[in-house]
Coordinates of C-alpha atoms and ligand atoms in Angstrom, one line a residue:
X1 CA 3.0 -21.6 24.6
X2 CA 6.8 -21.3 24.9
X3 CA 8.9 -21.8 21.8
X4 CA 12.3 -22.2 23.5
X5 CA 14.6 -23.6 20.8
X6 CA 18.1 -23.2 22.1
X7 CA 20.2 -21.1 19.8
X8 CA 17.5 -20.6 17.2
X9 CA 16.5 -17.1 16.6
X10 CA 12.8 -16.9 17.2
X11 CA 11.0 -14.3 15.2
X12 CA 7.3 -13.2 15.4
X13 CA 6.1 -11.5 12.2
X14 CA 2.8 -9.9 12.7
X15 CA 1.0 -9.6 9.4
X16 CA 1.3 -12.0 6.5
X17 CA 0.8 -9.6 3.5
X18 CA 3.6 -8.7 1.2
X19 CA 5.9 -7.2 3.9
X20 CA 5.6 -10.2 6.3
X21 CA 6.0 -12.7 3.6
X22 CA 8.9 -11.0 1.9
X23 CA 10.6 -10.5 5.3
X24 CA 10.3 -14.2 6.2
X25 CA 11.8 -15.2 2.8
X26 CA 14.6 -12.6 3.0
X27 CA 15.6 -13.4 6.5
X28 CA 15.7 -17.1 5.7
X29 CA 17.9 -16.3 2.7
X30 CA 20.4 -14.1 4.6
X31 CA 20.5 -15.6 8.1
X32 CA 23.5 -17.9 8.7
X33 CA 21.7 -19.3 11.8
X34 CA 18.6 -21.4 11.8
X35 CA 15.4 -19.3 12.4
X36 CA 12.1 -20.2 13.9
X37 CA 9.5 -17.9 12.5
X38 CA 5.9 -17.6 13.6
X39 CA 3.9 -15.6 11.0
X40 CA 0.6 -14.3 12.3
X41 CA -2.4 -13.0 10.2
X42 CA -5.7 -12.1 11.7
X43 CA -7.6 -12.8 8.4
X44 CA -6.4 -16.4 8.2
X45 CA -5.0 -15.6 4.7
X46 CA -1.3 -15.8 4.2
X47 CA 0.7 -14.1 1.5
X48 CA -2.0 -11.8 0.2
X49 CA -2.8 -8.8 2.3
X50 CA -5.4 -6.2 1.3
X51 CA -3.8 -5.4 -2.1
X52 CA -3.6 -8.9 -3.6
X53 CA -6.6 -10.5 -1.9
X54 CA -8.8 -9.7 -4.9
X55 CA -10.2 -12.7 -6.7
X56 CA -10.6 -10.8 -10.0
X57 CA -8.0 -11.2 -12.7
X58 CA -9.0 -7.8 -14.2
X59 CA -7.5 -6.1 -11.0
X60 CA -4.0 -5.5 -12.2
X61 CA -0.8 -4.6 -10.5
X62 CA -0.1 -0.9 -10.9
X63 CA 3.7 -1.6 -11.2
X64 CA 5.3 -3.5 -14.1
X65 CA 6.4 -7.1 -13.3
X66 CA 10.1 -6.1 -13.5
X67 CA 9.7 -4.0 -10.4
X68 CA 7.7 -6.5 -8.3
X69 CA 10.3 -9.0 -7.1
X70 CA 10.1 -9.7 -3.4
X71 CA 13.9 -9.6 -3.1
X72 CA 16.0 -6.5 -3.2
X73 CA 19.1 -8.6 -4.1
X74 CA 17.3 -10.6 -6.9
X75 CA 15.3 -8.1 -9.0
X76 CA 14.3 -10.6 -11.6
X77 CA 12.8 -13.1 -9.1
X78 CA 9.2 -12.3 -9.9
X79 CA 9.7 -12.3 -13.7
X80 CA 11.6 -15.6 -13.5
X81 CA 8.7 -17.0 -11.4
X82 CA 6.2 -15.8 -14.1
X83 CA 8.3 -17.3 -16.8
X84 CA 8.5 -20.7 -15.0
X85 CA 4.9 -20.9 -14.0
X86 CA 2.7 -18.7 -16.1
X87 CA 4.2 -17.9 -19.5
X88 CA 1.3 -19.8 -21.1
X89 CA -1.4 -18.5 -18.8
X90 CA -4.3 -16.7 -20.5
X91 CA -3.7 -13.8 -18.2
X92 CA -0.3 -13.2 -19.8
X93 CA 0.0 -11.1 -23.0
X94 CA 2.2 -13.0 -25.5
X95 CA 3.2 -10.0 -27.4
X96 CA 4.6 -7.8 -24.7
X97 CA 7.8 -8.9 -22.8
X98 CA 6.8 -10.4 -19.4
X99 CA 8.9 -7.9 -17.5
X100 CA 7.0 -5.0 -19.0
X101 CA 3.5 -6.3 -18.2
X102 CA 1.1 -5.2 -15.5
X103 CA 0.0 -8.7 -14.5
X104 CA -3.1 -9.6 -12.4
X105 CA -3.0 -9.2 -8.6
X106 CA -4.4 -12.7 -8.0
X107 CA -1.3 -14.0 -9.9
X108 CA 0.9 -11.9 -7.7
X109 CA -0.8 -13.4 -4.6
X110 CA 0.1 -16.9 -6.1
X111 CA 3.7 -15.7 -6.2
X112 CA 3.7 -14.7 -2.6
X113 CA 1.9 -18.0 -1.5
X114 CA 4.6 -19.9 -3.5
X115 CA 7.3 -18.1 -1.5
X116 CA 5.7 -19.3 1.7
X117 CA 5.2 -22.8 0.4
X118 CA 8.9 -22.9 -0.5
X119 CA 9.8 -21.8 3.0
X120 CA 7.5 -24.5 4.5
X121 CA 9.4 -27.1 2.4
X122 CA 12.8 -26.1 3.9
X123 CA 14.5 -28.6 6.2
X124 CA 13.2 -27.9 9.7
X125 CA 16.8 -27.7 11.0
X126 CA 17.3 -24.5 8.9
X127 CA 13.9 -22.9 9.2
X128 CA 10.8 -23.6 11.1
X129 CA 7.8 -21.6 9.8
X130 CA 4.6 -21.7 11.7
X131 CA 1.5 -20.0 10.3
X132 CA -0.8 -18.7 13.0
X133 CA -4.3 -17.5 12.0
X134 CA -4.8 -15.2 14.8
X135 CA -4.7 -11.5 15.7
X136 CA -1.8 -10.3 17.9
X137 CA -3.4 -7.9 20.3
X138 CA -0.6 -7.0 22.7
X139 CA 3.2 -7.3 23.3
X140 CA 4.9 -7.5 26.7
X141 CA 8.6 -7.0 26.9
X142 CA 10.6 -9.1 29.4
X143 CA 14.3 -8.3 29.1
X144 CA 15.4 -9.0 25.6
X145 CA 12.4 -11.3 24.8
X146 CA 8.8 -10.4 23.9
X147 CA 5.6 -12.1 24.8
X148 CA 3.0 -11.8 22.1
X149 CA -0.5 -11.9 23.4
X150 CA -3.0 -13.4 20.9
X151 CA -6.7 -12.5 20.6
X152 CA -7.8 -15.9 22.0
X153 CA -5.7 -15.4 25.1
X154 CA -2.7 -17.6 24.2
X155 CA 0.8 -16.2 24.1
X156 CA 4.0 -16.8 22.1
X157 CA 7.5 -15.9 23.2
X158 CA 10.0 -14.6 20.6
X159 CA 13.4 -12.8 20.4
X160 CA 12.4 -10.3 17.8
X161 CA 9.0 -8.9 16.8
X162 CA 8.4 -7.5 13.3
X163 CA 5.2 -5.5 12.8
X164 CA 4.1 -5.9 9.2
X165 CA 0.6 -4.6 9.8
X166 CA -0.1 -3.0 6.4
X167 CA -2.1 0.2 5.7
X168 CA -4.3 2.0 8.2
X169 CA -7.9 1.0 8.0
X170 CA -10.0 3.0 5.4
X171 CA -10.7 6.6 6.2
X172 CA -14.3 7.0 7.3
X173 CA -16.8 8.9 5.1
X174 CA -16.7 12.5 6.2
X175 CA -20.4 13.1 5.7
X176 CA -23.7 11.7 7.0
X177 CA -25.5 8.9 5.0
X178 CA -29.1 8.0 5.7
X179 CA -30.1 4.4 6.3
X180 CA -31.9 4.0 2.9
X181 CA -28.6 4.2 1.1
X182 CA -26.3 1.1 1.1
X183 CA -22.7 1.7 2.0
X184 CA -19.6 -0.4 1.2
X185 CA -17.2 1.0 3.7
X186 CA -14.2 -1.2 2.9
X187 CA -13.0 -0.9 -0.8
X188 CA -10.8 -4.0 -0.2
X189 CA -13.8 -6.1 0.4
X190 CA -13.6 -7.0 -3.3
X191 CA -16.7 -9.1 -3.6
X192 CA -19.1 -6.7 -1.8
X193 CA -20.1 -4.8 -5.1
X194 CA -21.7 -8.1 -6.3
X195 CA -24.7 -7.1 -4.1
X196 CA -25.3 -4.0 -6.2
X197 CA -28.3 -4.4 -8.5
X198 CA -27.5 -3.7 -12.1
X199 CA -29.6 -0.6 -12.5
X200 CA -28.8 1.1 -9.2
X201 CA -26.9 4.4 -9.3
X202 CA -23.6 4.2 -7.4
X203 CA -21.5 7.0 -5.9
X204 CA -17.8 6.2 -5.5
X205 CA -16.1 8.5 -3.0
X206 CA -12.5 8.9 -4.0
X207 CA -11.1 9.0 -7.6
X208 CA -7.9 7.0 -7.2
X209 CA -6.9 3.4 -8.0
X210 CA -9.5 1.8 -5.7
X211 CA -12.2 3.7 -7.5
X212 CA -10.9 2.2 -10.8
X213 CA -11.0 -1.3 -9.2
X214 CA -14.6 -0.7 -8.3
X215 CA -15.6 0.5 -11.7
X216 CA -13.9 -2.6 -13.2
X217 CA -15.8 -4.8 -10.9
X218 CA -19.1 -3.1 -11.7
X219 CA -18.3 -3.4 -15.4
X220 CA -17.5 -7.1 -15.1
X221 CA -21.0 -7.7 -13.7
X222 CA -22.6 -5.7 -16.5
X223 CA -23.7 -2.8 -14.3
X224 CA -26.1 -0.6 -16.3
X225 CA -26.8 2.1 -13.7
X226 CA -25.0 5.4 -13.4
X227 CA -21.6 5.6 -11.7
X228 CA -20.5 8.8 -10.1
X229 CA -16.9 9.2 -8.8
X230 CA -16.2 12.2 -6.6
X231 CA -13.2 13.7 -4.9
X232 CA -12.4 17.3 -3.9
X233 CA -10.5 18.1 -7.1
X234 CA -11.9 15.3 -9.3
X235 CA -8.4 14.2 -10.4
X236 CA -7.9 10.8 -12.0
X237 CA -4.6 8.9 -11.8
X238 CA -2.4 9.7 -14.8
X239 CA -1.5 6.9 -17.3
X240 CA 1.7 4.9 -17.3
X241 CA 3.8 5.2 -20.5
X242 CA 6.9 3.4 -21.6
X243 CA 9.9 5.4 -20.6
X244 CA 12.5 5.5 -23.4
X245 CA 14.8 8.1 -22.0
X246 CA 15.7 7.5 -18.3
X247 CA 16.6 10.6 -16.2
X248 CA 19.1 10.9 -13.4
X249 CA 18.6 13.1 -10.4
X250 CA 21.4 13.6 -8.0
X251 CA 20.5 13.8 -4.3
X252 CA 23.0 16.7 -3.8
X253 CA 21.2 18.8 -6.5
X254 CA 17.8 18.4 -5.0
X255 CA 16.6 21.5 -3.0
X256 CA 15.4 20.6 0.5
X257 CA 12.9 23.4 0.5
X258 CA 9.4 22.3 -0.8
X259 CA 8.8 25.4 -2.9
X260 CA 12.3 25.3 -4.5
X261 CA 12.0 21.6 -5.0
X262 CA 8.7 21.9 -6.8
X263 CA 10.1 24.7 -9.0
X264 CA 13.2 22.6 -9.7
X265 CA 11.2 19.6 -10.7
X266 CA 8.9 21.6 -12.9
X267 CA 11.8 23.2 -14.8
X268 CA 13.6 19.8 -15.2
X269 CA 10.4 18.1 -16.4
X270 CA 9.8 21.0 -18.9
X271 CA 13.3 20.7 -20.3
X272 CA 13.3 16.9 -20.4
X273 CA 9.9 17.0 -22.3
X274 CA 11.4 19.4 -24.8
X275 CA 14.3 17.0 -25.4
X276 CA 11.8 14.2 -26.2
X277 CA 11.7 12.8 -22.6
X278 CA 8.8 12.2 -20.3
X279 CA 8.0 13.6 -16.8
X280 CA 7.4 10.0 -15.6
X281 CA 11.2 9.4 -15.7
X282 CA 11.7 12.2 -13.3
X283 CA 8.9 11.1 -10.9
X284 CA 10.3 7.5 -10.9
X285 CA 13.8 8.8 -10.2
X286 CA 12.5 11.2 -7.5
X287 CA 10.8 8.3 -5.7
X288 CA 14.2 6.7 -4.8
X289 CA 15.4 10.0 -3.3
X290 CA 12.2 10.7 -1.4
X291 CA 13.1 9.0 1.9
X292 CA 16.3 11.1 2.3
X293 CA 14.5 14.3 1.1
X294 CA 11.6 13.7 3.6
X295 CA 14.0 13.2 6.4
X296 CA 15.7 16.5 5.7
X297 CA 12.5 18.5 5.1
X298 CA 11.1 20.9 7.8
X299 CA 8.0 20.0 9.6
X300 CA 6.2 23.0 8.0
X301 CA 7.2 21.7 4.5
X302 CA 5.9 18.2 5.3
X303 CA 2.6 19.7 6.4
X304 CA 2.4 21.9 3.3
X305 CA 3.1 18.9 1.1
X306 CA 0.3 16.9 2.7
X307 CA -2.1 19.8 2.7
X308 CA -1.5 21.2 -0.8
X309 CA 0.5 18.9 -3.0
X310 CA -0.6 15.4 -2.0
X311 CA -3.5 15.0 -4.5
X312 CA -1.2 16.1 -7.3
X313 CA 1.7 13.9 -6.2
X314 CA -0.7 10.9 -5.9
X315 CA -1.9 11.1 -9.5
X316 CA 1.6 11.3 -10.8
X317 CA 3.0 8.7 -8.5
X318 CA 0.1 6.1 -8.4
X319 CA -0.4 5.7 -12.2
X320 CA -2.8 3.5 -14.1
X321 CA -2.5 1.4 -17.2
X322 CA -3.6 3.5 -20.2
X323 CA -6.2 1.0 -21.4
X324 CA -8.2 1.3 -18.2
X325 CA -8.5 5.1 -18.6
X326 CA -9.8 4.5 -22.1
X327 CA -12.6 2.4 -20.5
X328 CA -13.5 5.2 -18.2
X329 CA -13.6 7.6 -21.1
X330 CA -15.9 5.2 -23.0
X331 CA -18.2 4.9 -20.1
X332 CA -18.3 8.7 -19.7
X333 CA -19.1 9.0 -23.4
X334 CA -22.0 6.7 -22.9
X335 CA -23.1 9.0 -20.0
X336 CA -22.7 6.0 -17.6
X337 CA -19.7 7.4 -15.7
X338 CA -19.4 10.9 -14.4
X339 CA -16.3 12.3 -12.7
X340 CA -17.1 15.0 -10.2
X341 CA -14.9 17.5 -8.3
X342 CA -16.4 18.8 -5.2
X343 CA -17.4 18.1 -1.6
X344 CA -20.1 15.7 -0.6
X345 CA -22.2 17.4 2.1
X346 CA -24.6 14.5 2.8
X347 CA -26.4 11.6 1.3
X348 CA -30.0 11.5 2.4
X349 CA -33.2 9.8 1.0
X350 CA -31.5 8.6 -2.1
X351 CA -29.9 12.0 -3.0
X352 CA -26.2 12.9 -2.7
X353 CA -25.8 16.7 -2.1
X354 CA -22.5 17.8 -3.5
X355 CA -21.0 21.3 -3.6
X356 CA -19.2 21.1 -6.9
X357 CA -15.9 22.9 -7.3
X358 CA -16.1 26.6 -8.1
X359 CA -19.9 26.5 -7.6
X360 CA -21.9 28.1 -4.8
X361 CA -25.1 26.1 -5.4
X362 CA -25.4 22.6 -4.1
X363 CA -26.1 19.9 -6.8
X364 CA -28.0 16.7 -6.1
X365 CA -27.4 13.3 -7.6
X366 CA -29.7 10.2 -7.2
X367 CA -27.7 7.3 -5.6
X368 CA -28.6 4.0 -4.0
X369 CA -25.1 2.8 -3.1
X370 CA -21.9 4.4 -1.8
X371 CA -18.5 2.8 -2.1
X372 CA -15.8 4.3 0.1
X373 CA -12.7 4.6 -1.9
X374 CA -11.0 7.3 0.1
X375 CA -8.1 5.1 0.9
X376 CA -6.4 4.4 4.2
X377 CA -6.7 6.8 7.1
X378 CA -3.9 9.4 6.9
X379 CA -2.9 9.2 10.5
X380 CA -2.7 6.6 13.3
X381 CA -4.0 8.9 15.9
X382 CA -7.4 7.3 16.4
X383 CA -6.5 4.0 15.0
X384 CA -8.9 1.1 15.7
X385 CA -5.9 -1.3 15.5
X386 CA -5.8 -3.0 19.0
X387 CA -2.1 -3.9 18.8
X388 CA -0.9 -0.4 17.9
X389 CA -3.1 1.1 20.7
X390 CA -1.6 -1.4 23.1
X391 CA 2.0 -0.6 22.1
X392 CA 1.3 3.1 22.6
X393 CA -0.4 2.5 25.9
X394 CA 2.6 0.5 27.2
X395 CA 4.9 3.3 25.9
X396 CA 6.7 0.7 23.8
X397 CA 6.0 2.8 20.7
X398 CA 5.5 6.5 20.0
X399 CA 3.8 8.4 17.2
X400 CA 5.9 10.4 14.8
X401 CA 5.4 14.1 14.9
X402 CA 2.8 14.1 12.1
X403 CA 1.1 11.0 13.5
X404 CA 1.5 9.2 10.2
X405 CA 3.0 6.2 11.8
X406 CA 5.4 5.1 14.5
X407 CA 8.8 6.7 15.4
X408 CA 11.5 4.4 14.1
X409 CA 15.3 4.2 13.7
X410 CA 16.7 4.0 10.2
X411 CA 16.5 0.2 10.3
X412 CA 12.8 0.3 11.4
X413 CA 13.4 -0.4 15.2
X414 CA 10.6 1.2 17.2
X415 CA 11.5 4.1 19.5
X416 CA 9.6 4.1 22.8
X417 CA 7.9 7.0 24.5
X418 CA 11.3 8.1 25.9
X419 CA 13.1 7.9 22.4
X420 CA 14.9 4.7 23.4
X421 CA 15.6 2.5 20.3
X422 CA 14.3 -1.0 20.8
X423 CA 16.4 -4.1 20.1
X424 CA 13.3 -6.3 20.0
X425 CA 10.5 -4.4 18.2
X426 CA 10.7 -3.5 14.5
X427 CA 8.3 -2.4 11.8
X428 CA 8.0 -2.5 8.0
X429 CA 5.8 -0.7 5.6
X430 CA 3.1 1.8 6.2
X431 CA 4.0 2.4 9.9
X432 CA 7.3 3.9 8.7
X433 CA 5.6 6.7 6.7
X434 CA 6.5 9.4 9.2
X435 CA 10.2 8.6 8.7
X436 CA 10.4 8.2 4.9
X437 CA 7.0 8.9 3.4
X438 CA 7.4 6.4 0.5
X439 CA 6.9 3.2 2.5
X440 CA 3.9 1.4 1.2
X441 CA 4.8 -0.3 -2.1
X442 CA 6.8 -3.3 -3.0
X443 CA 10.0 -1.6 -4.2
X444 CA 10.4 0.3 -0.9
X445 CA 9.2 -2.5 1.4
X446 CA 11.5 -5.1 -0.1
X447 CA 14.4 -2.7 0.5
X448 CA 13.4 -2.4 4.1
X449 CA 13.1 -6.2 4.4
X450 CA 16.7 -6.5 3.0
X451 CA 18.2 -3.9 5.3
X452 CA 16.5 -5.3 8.4
X453 CA 17.1 -8.9 7.7
X454 CA 20.8 -8.1 7.1
X455 CA 21.0 -6.3 10.4
X456 CA 19.3 -9.1 12.3
X457 CA 21.5 -11.7 10.7
X458 CA 24.7 -9.7 11.6
X459 CA 23.4 -9.2 15.1
X460 CA 23.2 -12.9 15.8
Ligands
LIG18 C1 -5.7 -2.1 -3.9 C2 -4.2 -2.0 -3.7 C3 -3.4 -2.3 -4.8 C4 -2.0 -2.2 -4.7 N1 -1.2 -2.5 -5.8 C5 0.1 -2.4 -5.7 C6 1.0 -2.7 -6.8 O1 0.5 -3.1 -7.9 N2 2.3 -2.6 -6.6 C7 2.9 -2.2 -5.4 O2 4.1 -2.1 -5.3 N3 2.1 -1.9 -4.4 C8 0.8 -2.0 -4.5 N4 0.0 -1.6 -3.4 C9 0.6 -1.2 -2.2 C10 0.5 -2.3 -1.1 O3 0.1 -1.7 0.0 C11 1.9 -3.1 -1.0 O4 2.2 -3.6 -2.2 C12 1.9 -4.2 0.0 O5 0.8 -5.1 -0.2 C13 1.9 -3.8 1.4 O6 2.2 -4.9 2.2 P1 2.0 -5.0 3.7 O7 2.5 -6.3 4.2 O8 2.6 -3.7 4.3 O9 0.4 -4.8 4.0 P2 -0.7 -5.9 3.7 O10 -0.3 -6.7 2.5 O11 -2.0 -5.3 3.7 O12 -0.6 -7.0 4.9 C14 -0.8 -6.6 6.3 C15 -1.4 -7.9 6.9 O13 -1.3 -7.7 8.3 C16 -2.4 -8.4 8.9 N5 -2.5 -7.8 10.3 C17 -2.6 -6.5 10.7 N6 -2.6 -6.4 12.0 C18 -2.5 -7.6 12.5 C19 -2.5 -8.1 13.8 N7 -2.5 -7.3 14.9 N8 -2.4 -9.5 14.0 C20 -2.3 -10.3 12.9 N9 -2.4 -9.9 11.7 C21 -2.4 -8.6 11.4 C22 -3.5 -8.0 8.0 O14 -4.6 -9.0 8.1 C23 -2.8 -8.1 6.6 O15 -3.0 -9.4 6.0 C24 -1.4 -1.7 -3.5 C25 -2.2 -1.4 -2.4 C26 -3.6 -1.6 -2.5 C27 -4.5 -1.3 -1.3

């Protein structure tokens, strides 16, 4: 299949979750030249991705509506969309301003689908958007063009390739499980828990936001059995709170050494709290500076951060709506929910053996189901993603030094095995974690979309 369209810029976007959708819309907005976009998704679902695929309205965004616009240069876009389409929806709280609400993720998926529908309605002379329900399994470069190889053997030629592949697949369970225990290995298979009988005891491995999603799903189907949630430290995400006193951090003042930075932030938080402020203001502000800090940090500090500080950073950074934590506390008070800190050794014959923190003896807990909520694999090194493996095998891409993602330039262009910056292959989102760490959520990804779309528009 050859899409030769004269002077049209032909773009292949691989992955139609948030990043792929937002990039298509941003490029269309910024490009002075007509573009011909083929948007691929292996699931056949466009404008959702793992995060927003959930059918359940009780699965909420963990970021307020005001920060969820798809466009860096139009921060109110999502709130305006909500106002126009859903201000009378029963999913919207009429008391709290729309911008301050944590709205449902299915509603956000509708927003992304609407963006695609708008693009499809554009005059074909300006934009041709073709949606292709197929996995891209390989890329072959031929001069300044790329041939995308599809899983069914077809091919598509483009001028630029944008990888918007999303998170790594879930981390595998690091302990053996015998066959008599049912395992839900993918926490983003949102309907899988419906098979769990109401009285069965469930062990959720991981205590972050996906664990909370699973508890909410179980709660919605009137689950009566015991729910255990376990992680090494047994830490829950901290609650969001309205920030009344913003805080300003200056890049130049932030130490580049991890130890000094941690001390600096602790002292600043302490002082800010004393003045009636809130540590969340500092964490929010720090997030904007993280890519630059990460880039300047030593390899040793990056490793130390991942090894020692990551669980603590995660609970401060990935926060939860306070009402949801109240539900967990209620379930715990009823003895239905138990949060455990420890290491699962094995799950065998209906018993989970767990060495609880600070205890020598191994405790056992009866379980019939396990839900893996460990989150995406940390590194790409053994990735099952065919396309990423193919790019590495062809030396068109290289892994960053910590194997968190691919080596990229500041605009997200891939660097090949010899460090050469590509003018054809680019990536957005999770694959850029090695370069900037914070690269998986809407506020960061939309900025990447804007920068890259601006560059490609100017290149034309
Ligand atoms: C449960 C959950 C909740 C979240 N909530 C929020 C939130 O409230 N706010 C926020 O800012 N962030 C949130 N996030 C972070 C989230 O990762 C980002 O918001 C965003 O969805 C990432 O978009 P993406 O396009 O990079 O990945 P995804 O949205 O996952 O999209 C990647 C797409 O690529 C496709 N794909 C991959 N490989 C191929 C291939 N070779 N060929 C074809 N298609 C392919 C996949 O099928 C998938 O649809 C959440 C994440 C999760 C997991």
